[in-house]
Amino acid sequence: MKSGSNLEKILSQGKFAVTGELGPPQGSDINIIKEKSKHLRGMVDAVNITDNQTAVIRMSSWAAAIVAIQEGLEPNYQMVCRDRNRLAMQSDILGAYALGIRDMLCLSGDHQIFGNHPYAKKVFDIDSMQLISMVKKMRDEGKFLNGDDIVEPPKMFIGAAANPFGDPYDFRVFRLAKKIEAGADFIQTQCIYNMDIFRNWVKQANDMGLTEKVYILAGVTPMKGVGMARYMQKNVPGLDVPDWLIKRLRGVEKKKQASEGIKICCEQIEEFKEMKGIAGVHIMAIEWEQRVPEIAEQAKLLPRPKV
Amino acid sequence: MYDFIRGPLMWAALVIFVGGLIFRIIQMFQLSKKKERIFFTSTSSGEEQRGGDYSPEERKLRWLVSFSNSIMGNYPILTIITTIFHICLFITPVFLLGHNLFLYESWKIKFFSLPESLTDIMTIIFLLCAIFFILRRIIVPRLRAISSFNDFLLLFITIAPFLTGYLAYHQCFFNYKTMLTLHILAGEIMLMAITFTKLGHIIFFFFTRFHISSEYSLIPGSRVW
Amino acid sequence: MTTPEVKSIDKEKIKDILNDKKGKMKLSLFVCAHCGLCAESCPLYRAHDRNPEYMPSYKVINSLGKLYKKIKKLDRNFLEEIKELIWKNCVLCGRCYCPLGIDIPSMIALARGVCRSQGISGVYPHSLGAPEEDFPEALSHIGVSEKE
Amino acid sequence: MIIAKVKPLEEIKDMVKDYPKVLNVGCAGCTAVCLAGGQKEVDTLNTQLNSSFKADKVSFQVDGFTVERQCEMQFLAELDKIAGQYNAFLSMGCGAGVQFLAERFPRIPVFPAVNTSFVGVNKDIGWYEERCSSCGDCVLGITGGICPVTMCAKGLFNGPCGGPEDGHCEVDKDIPCAWVNIYERLKEQGRLENILKIFPARDWQNQIQGKIILEPYKKRYIK
């Protein structure tokens, strides 16, 4: 066992894992986190706590993670490379581990021009690949990036993101291989809509034997309606929302589009269960946490295994 | 002699003149190539695209800036004189009554002609401008540094048709016939000179300033050397 | 820094370089009306009290113009001569204006290319071996006296 | 001027050892002025490479060609005639020059022979110091002509920090503290109030790859 986290136990026992996502508030009101956690408790094995998603300032990820622990959830602490240099990152990892956080997700992070402080100075001292290997070095070698020894090294279960739809397509699987070599233990992909490209990507990963070395969780985001779908198609970087999805959503009248979105999402989850090389699903229902129980129910993911 | 210059030499001059121009045009198109245009759709990084909506003071400032950078701003007298010189150079011979009568006699083409008194004055102005150029080329240090015999020769070649034409019209010195012969000869020499000397800037100016894309091109040029 | 006995120059190479762009260059030299309007656009011309030797057309005529004219009987001394003209009198900033639209910078660049092909190139006042006395003169125009 | 420094010979050798015929492209612009990549440096590097590879008994040949400036395509065009004969390019231009050369010849590997270091000044022959980090929003008018972004090690805007001693930066006693100098110079000029008021957080301009299209030329390039 690498970190002994709940997510790691479930994945290592070959059970189909489910992770959720929780966006901390743009303020310091703890109750919002408690509210969102209520919907997710018992529905997911771990919950991603986003770190200034789309470069919009929110309560810091590790703080929200600690509140999530108090609410009986296992947090998956996200860290982006945009806001901190290697010193801050390593000290945050030590602090997070000390307070009970066992899973981490290493991301590059969106450029600050997308957020509410477009002209803030970027950091990107190290990138996501280097962050993964840094956390692995802290865990396995018990050393900081510069080689100094760590008293009581943090043993994180290292996660990384993967975007099978980003350009250039054929390079994406090699980038996955690099992340595994860097030390990623589990992968959470970008939300999937174009199933063909995703199947092809998984096939390539299987052929290269990558799926034996890492647990891949397929990312899904239920669409609330046509408006959201079109927005995601145009504005979200590196996302491929095919037209048949928008057409299908438009086929149902406004009121019922939300449940249609959830239906599509559950169909995807069904397919992921059977797909070779997929170890679980990552449900990203940002600002829609209250519908996660419905999704988990409908996709027959309950009850979550106790390990 | 008279018949020679009225006949074959005139045709030779025309052929060399027109042929020379065409050759130059072809040569310039061969020497340059189409500029492949890269267009940007949006002006990213926050630089907004300014329309033409400038306030009166801004408009005045913009005009002042472009004026002071123009050759009119740097060499006002020279620019005015050159403009007058070139206007007279092109307008006078083309709309001269005498020329158009000859033209009508031989090819039955009727051309609009300016009143003779006007073309007379324009010829005088032209000659004065030419004298200004000659003096300038001698007095101004930077011009003296680069002027060669050909520059002065060419100035005289350009002056000759106007001078002889004026004298022939007013029948002063030699008898009319000799002066007219000299005038026609001078005209033909000038026409031919356009192909063989720097008078070729007739074509070069319009080609480079309008087609070749550079800092000083008058319209966004479509070609590049 | 010329070596004592004057090294010969590779005439063939120079001919190649010159002939490669002969069409455009000869046409530009041919059509230049020697009108002197390019002077005011040259920063060095104005900075050196409008000395005619800093006028773009002067630099071109006496470097590239002569290269084409004397293409047969070129020698290293001639290249050393024009080196001053196209390096010290010109920084090739590319801003010379010509009413006819002649591309003056490319002509200076070609002349520099020819010199450089023979190992002759401008020596910046700040690089090793630059004659020191070169330097104060270049600063005289902006009122920096010797002792400063 | 852009200041650069030649890479160590071993590093350059390591880059080009698999390419039998290499062209070393010099640049007569900034890197020539700072004695890093001009024609003389090209010849020096070529001699070093040729003799060193001959000593290693590796078949290798490098020729030199110095263009006027590697940051303008019209000057890189001079290489078109001879580019085909080489397996790789070494470029002694600054980072921009190396990339422009690579853009022009995408199928030929291009290797940088110099490390572009900073925008700076020639203090003396062979001695160069950084002055500007091209942040895109110049405040030198307020700080009396001393750049807080570049000259202050921490890039503070409401300096000095607690560290300077007798005028030099806590980081290194040879480095003068920018803010101590700003204070003295503004005091001399009687413009001290510039640094008495608080400088607000900056909008950093140089966060994405820079591009400038001048107003009068916009209609040529923006449809």
mmCIF file of C-alpha atoms in Angstrom, chain A residues 111-112 119-122, chain D residues 202-205 207-208:
data_model
loop_
_atom_site.group_PDB
_atom_site.id
_atom_site.type_symbol
_atom_site.label_atom_id
_atom_site.label_comp_id
_atom_site.label_asym_id
_atom_site.label_seq_id
_atom_site.Cartn_x
_atom_site.Cartn_y
_atom_site.Cartn_z
ATOM 1 C CA HIS A 111 -3.842 30.078 -17.393
ATOM 2 C CA GLN A 112 -4.778 33.012 -15.205
ATOM 3 C CA TYR A 119 -2.947 39.993 -15.165
ATOM 4 C CA ALA A 120 -1.649 38.200 -12.087
ATOM 5 C CA LYS A 121 1.954 37.015 -12.490
ATOM 6 C CA LYS A 122 1.999 33.309 -13.294
ATOM 7 C CA ARG D 202 0.611 45.366 -11.009
ATOM 8 C CA ASP D 203 -1.178 43.979 -14.030
ATOM 9 C CA TRP D 204 1.641 41.878 -15.421
ATOM 10 C CA GLN D 205 1.615 42.255 -19.200
ATOM 11 C CA GLN D 207 2.191 36.582 -19.287
ATOM 12 C CA ILE D 208 1.549 35.245 -22.767
#
